[in-house]
Amino acid sequence: MVGLKGNLAPEGAIVKVAGMSNLKFTGPARCFDREEDAFESVQKKTYKEGEVIVSAMRAARRSGMREMLSTTPR
């Protein structure tokens, strides 16, 4: 896990980086408030190469940091 801070997380955020080799990213982000919306975007391939998909509002105090097991493999 890595701590983040920036315009998408001005108060900070935690991201799971298992399996990632490049831990730095600069570029566009496609943000979703619901896992189901992120999944739909991945299913329909409405994202572009080079974008990162962000599932916002997933803090442990809010939702128990549910893993996006249906979205991440796709």
Short mmCIF file of N, CA and C in Angstrom, two decimals:
data_model
loop_
_atom_site.label_atom_id
_atom_site.label_comp_id
_atom_site.label_asym_id
_atom_site.label_seq_id
_atom_site.Cartn_x
_atom_site.Cartn_y
_atom_site.Cartn_z
N MET A 1 0.84 -1.17 0.00
CA MET A 1 0.00 0.00 0.00
C MET A 1 0.89 1.24 0.00
N VAL A 2 0.40 2.28 -0.63
CA VAL A 2 1.14 3.53 -0.76
C VAL A 2 0.20 4.68 -0.43
N GLY A 3 0.71 5.69 0.25
CA GLY A 3 -0.06 6.89 0.54
C GLY A 3 0.05 7.87 -0.62
N LEU A 4 -1.04 8.48 -0.99
CA LEU A 4 -1.08 9.44 -2.09
C LEU A 4 -1.55 10.80 -1.60
N LYS A 5 -1.16 11.81 -2.33
CA LYS A 5 -1.67 13.14 -2.08
C LYS A 5 -1.60 13.90 -3.40
N GLY A 6 -2.62 14.68 -3.70
CA GLY A 6 -2.65 15.42 -4.95
C GLY A 6 -4.02 16.00 -5.17
N ASN A 7 -4.28 16.46 -6.39
CA ASN A 7 -5.55 17.13 -6.65
C ASN A 7 -6.76 16.20 -6.53
N LEU A 8 -6.58 14.89 -6.68
CA LEU A 8 -7.69 13.96 -6.49
C LEU A 8 -7.85 13.54 -5.03
N ALA A 9 -6.83 13.77 -4.24
CA ALA A 9 -6.87 13.38 -2.82
C ALA A 9 -6.15 14.43 -1.98
N PRO A 10 -6.70 15.63 -1.88
CA PRO A 10 -6.01 16.70 -1.15
C PRO A 10 -5.78 16.38 0.32
N GLU A 11 -6.61 15.51 0.89
CA GLU A 11 -6.42 15.10 2.29
C GLU A 11 -5.67 13.78 2.39
N GLY A 12 -5.27 13.23 1.26
CA GLY A 12 -4.53 11.98 1.24
C GLY A 12 -5.42 10.80 0.88
N ALA A 13 -4.78 9.73 0.44
CA ALA A 13 -5.49 8.50 0.08
C ALA A 13 -4.50 7.35 0.18
N ILE A 14 -5.03 6.15 0.25
CA ILE A 14 -4.23 4.93 0.28
C ILE A 14 -4.59 4.12 -0.96
N VAL A 15 -3.58 3.59 -1.62
CA VAL A 15 -3.83 2.76 -2.79
C VAL A 15 -3.06 1.45 -2.64
N LYS A 16 -3.70 0.37 -3.05
CA LYS A 16 -3.06 -0.95 -3.06
C LYS A 16 -2.28 -1.07 -4.36
N VAL A 17 -1.00 -1.36 -4.26
CA VAL A 17 -0.14 -1.39 -5.44
C VAL A 17 0.42 -2.78 -5.75
N ALA A 18 -0.19 -3.80 -5.21
CA ALA A 18 0.28 -5.17 -5.46
C ALA A 18 0.31 -5.43 -6.96
N GLY A 19 1.41 -5.95 -7.43
CA GLY A 19 1.54 -6.28 -8.85
C GLY A 19 1.95 -5.13 -9.74
N MET A 20 2.11 -3.95 -9.19
CA MET A 20 2.51 -2.79 -10.00
C MET A 20 4.02 -2.65 -9.97
N SER A 21 4.62 -2.36 -11.11
CA SER A 21 6.06 -2.13 -11.14
C SER A 21 6.37 -0.63 -11.18
N ASN A 22 5.52 0.16 -11.81
CA ASN A 22 5.71 1.60 -11.88
C ASN A 22 4.82 2.26 -10.83
N LEU A 23 5.41 2.87 -9.82
CA LEU A 23 4.62 3.45 -8.73
C LEU A 23 4.43 4.95 -8.88
N LYS A 24 4.70 5.49 -10.06
CA LYS A 24 4.48 6.92 -10.30
C LYS A 24 3.57 7.05 -11.52
N PHE A 25 2.59 7.94 -11.41
CA PHE A 25 1.67 8.15 -12.53
C PHE A 25 1.36 9.63 -12.65
N THR A 26 1.47 10.12 -13.86
CA THR A 26 1.03 11.47 -14.19
C THR A 26 0.19 11.35 -15.45
N GLY A 27 -1.04 11.81 -15.37
CA GLY A 27 -1.89 11.72 -16.54
C GLY A 27 -3.35 11.82 -16.16
N PRO A 28 -4.22 11.59 -17.12
CA PRO A 28 -5.66 11.74 -16.87
C PRO A 28 -6.22 10.61 -16.01
N ALA A 29 -7.22 10.97 -15.25
CA ALA A 29 -7.91 9.99 -14.40
C ALA A 29 -9.39 9.99 -14.72
N ARG A 30 -9.96 8.82 -14.75
CA ARG A 30 -11.41 8.66 -14.92
C ARG A 30 -11.94 8.25 -13.56
N CYS A 31 -12.72 9.13 -12.93
CA CYS A 31 -13.14 8.94 -11.54
C CYS A 31 -14.59 8.47 -11.45
N PHE A 32 -14.83 7.54 -10.53
CA PHE A 32 -16.16 6.99 -10.29
C PHE A 32 -16.45 7.00 -8.80
N ASP A 33 -17.69 7.28 -8.44
CA ASP A 33 -18.11 7.22 -7.04
C ASP A 33 -18.67 5.85 -6.67
N ARG A 34 -19.00 5.05 -7.69
CA ARG A 34 -19.57 3.73 -7.42
C ARG A 34 -18.79 2.67 -8.19
N GLU A 35 -18.53 1.55 -7.52
CA GLU A 35 -17.82 0.45 -8.17
C GLU A 35 -18.56 -0.03 -9.41
N GLU A 36 -19.88 -0.05 -9.35
CA GLU A 36 -20.67 -0.52 -10.49
C GLU A 36 -20.46 0.34 -11.73
N ASP A 37 -20.30 1.65 -11.55
CA ASP A 37 -20.05 2.54 -12.68
C ASP A 37 -18.65 2.31 -13.27
N ALA A 38 -17.67 2.07 -12.40
CA ALA A 38 -16.32 1.76 -12.87
C ALA A 38 -16.33 0.45 -13.65
N PHE A 39 -17.03 -0.55 -13.13
CA PHE A 39 -17.13 -1.84 -13.80
C PHE A 39 -17.76 -1.69 -15.18
N GLU A 40 -18.82 -0.91 -15.26
CA GLU A 40 -19.49 -0.69 -16.55
C GLU A 40 -18.55 -0.04 -17.56
N SER A 41 -17.76 0.93 -17.12
CA SER A 41 -16.80 1.58 -18.00
C SER A 41 -15.76 0.59 -18.51
N VAL A 42 -15.30 -0.28 -17.63
CA VAL A 42 -14.32 -1.28 -18.02
C VAL A 42 -14.95 -2.29 -18.97
N GLN A 43 -16.16 -2.74 -18.66
CA GLN A 43 -16.87 -3.70 -19.52
C GLN A 43 -17.06 -3.15 -20.93
N LYS A 44 -17.48 -1.88 -21.01
CA LYS A 44 -17.76 -1.26 -22.30
C LYS A 44 -16.53 -0.63 -22.95
N LYS A 45 -15.40 -0.68 -22.23
CA LYS A 45 -14.13 -0.12 -22.73
C LYS A 45 -14.26 1.35 -23.12
N THR A 46 -14.90 2.13 -22.24
CA THR A 46 -15.07 3.56 -22.50
C THR A 46 -13.89 4.38 -22.00
N TYR A 47 -12.86 3.73 -21.49
CA TYR A 47 -11.65 4.42 -21.05
C TYR A 47 -10.65 4.44 -22.21
N LYS A 48 -9.62 5.25 -22.07
CA LYS A 48 -8.58 5.35 -23.09
C LYS A 48 -7.26 4.84 -22.53
N GLU A 49 -6.41 4.34 -23.40
CA GLU A 49 -5.09 3.90 -22.97
C GLU A 49 -4.36 5.06 -22.31
N GLY A 50 -3.73 4.80 -21.20
CA GLY A 50 -2.99 5.84 -20.49
C GLY A 50 -3.78 6.49 -19.37
N GLU A 51 -5.07 6.21 -19.27
CA GLU A 51 -5.88 6.73 -18.16
C GLU A 51 -5.78 5.80 -16.97
N VAL A 52 -5.97 6.35 -15.80
CA VAL A 52 -6.08 5.54 -14.60
C VAL A 52 -7.54 5.61 -14.15
N ILE A 53 -8.06 4.50 -13.67
CA ILE A 53 -9.44 4.46 -13.18
C ILE A 53 -9.40 4.60 -11.67
N VAL A 54 -10.12 5.58 -11.17
CA VAL A 54 -10.15 5.88 -9.74
C VAL A 54 -11.54 5.59 -9.20
N SER A 55 -11.59 4.79 -8.16
CA SER A 55 -12.84 4.55 -7.46
C SER A 55 -12.80 5.39 -6.20
N ALA A 56 -13.47 6.51 -6.23
CA ALA A 56 -13.46 7.46 -5.11
C ALA A 56 -14.38 7.00 -4.00
N MET A 57 -14.22 7.61 -2.85
CA MET A 57 -15.12 7.38 -1.72
C MET A 57 -15.08 5.94 -1.23
N ARG A 58 -13.93 5.29 -1.26
CA ARG A 58 -13.82 3.89 -0.85
C ARG A 58 -13.11 3.75 0.49
N ALA A 59 -13.10 4.79 1.28
CA ALA A 59 -12.37 4.77 2.55
C ALA A 59 -12.92 3.70 3.48
N ALA A 60 -12.03 3.18 4.31
CA ALA A 60 -12.43 2.12 5.24
C ALA A 60 -13.56 2.57 6.14
N ARG A 61 -13.55 3.81 6.56
CA ARG A 61 -14.62 4.28 7.45
C ARG A 61 -15.95 4.39 6.73
N ARG A 62 -15.92 4.46 5.42
CA ARG A 62 -17.17 4.61 4.67
C ARG A 62 -17.72 3.27 4.20
N SER A 63 -16.85 2.43 3.63
CA SER A 63 -17.37 1.21 3.01
C SER A 63 -16.57 -0.04 3.35
N GLY A 64 -15.68 0.04 4.29
CA GLY A 64 -14.91 -1.15 4.65
C GLY A 64 -13.86 -1.53 3.64
N MET A 65 -13.46 -0.61 2.78
CA MET A 65 -12.45 -0.84 1.74
C MET A 65 -12.71 -2.13 0.96
N ARG A 66 -13.92 -2.25 0.51
CA ARG A 66 -14.32 -3.39 -0.32
C ARG A 66 -13.40 -3.49 -1.53
N GLU A 67 -12.93 -4.67 -1.84
CA GLU A 67 -12.08 -4.84 -3.01
C GLU A 67 -12.95 -4.90 -4.27
N MET A 68 -12.44 -4.35 -5.34
CA MET A 68 -13.18 -4.32 -6.60
C MET A 68 -12.87 -5.59 -7.39
N LEU A 69 -13.28 -6.72 -6.85
CA LEU A 69 -12.89 -8.02 -7.41
C LEU A 69 -13.49 -8.29 -8.78
N SER A 70 -14.59 -7.67 -9.13
CA SER A 70 -15.15 -7.90 -10.46
C SER A 70 -14.51 -6.98 -11.51
N THR A 71 -14.00 -5.83 -11.08
CA THR A 71 -13.46 -4.84 -12.02
C THR A 71 -11.98 -5.03 -12.30
N THR A 72 -11.17 -5.23 -11.27
CA THR A 72 -9.72 -5.24 -11.46
C THR A 72 -9.21 -6.34 -12.41
N PRO A 73 -9.77 -7.54 -12.45
CA PRO A 73 -9.25 -8.53 -13.39
C PRO A 73 -9.49 -8.13 -14.85
N ARG A 74 -10.51 -7.33 -15.08
CA ARG A 74 -10.83 -6.93 -16.45
C ARG A 74 -9.95 -5.80 -16.88
#
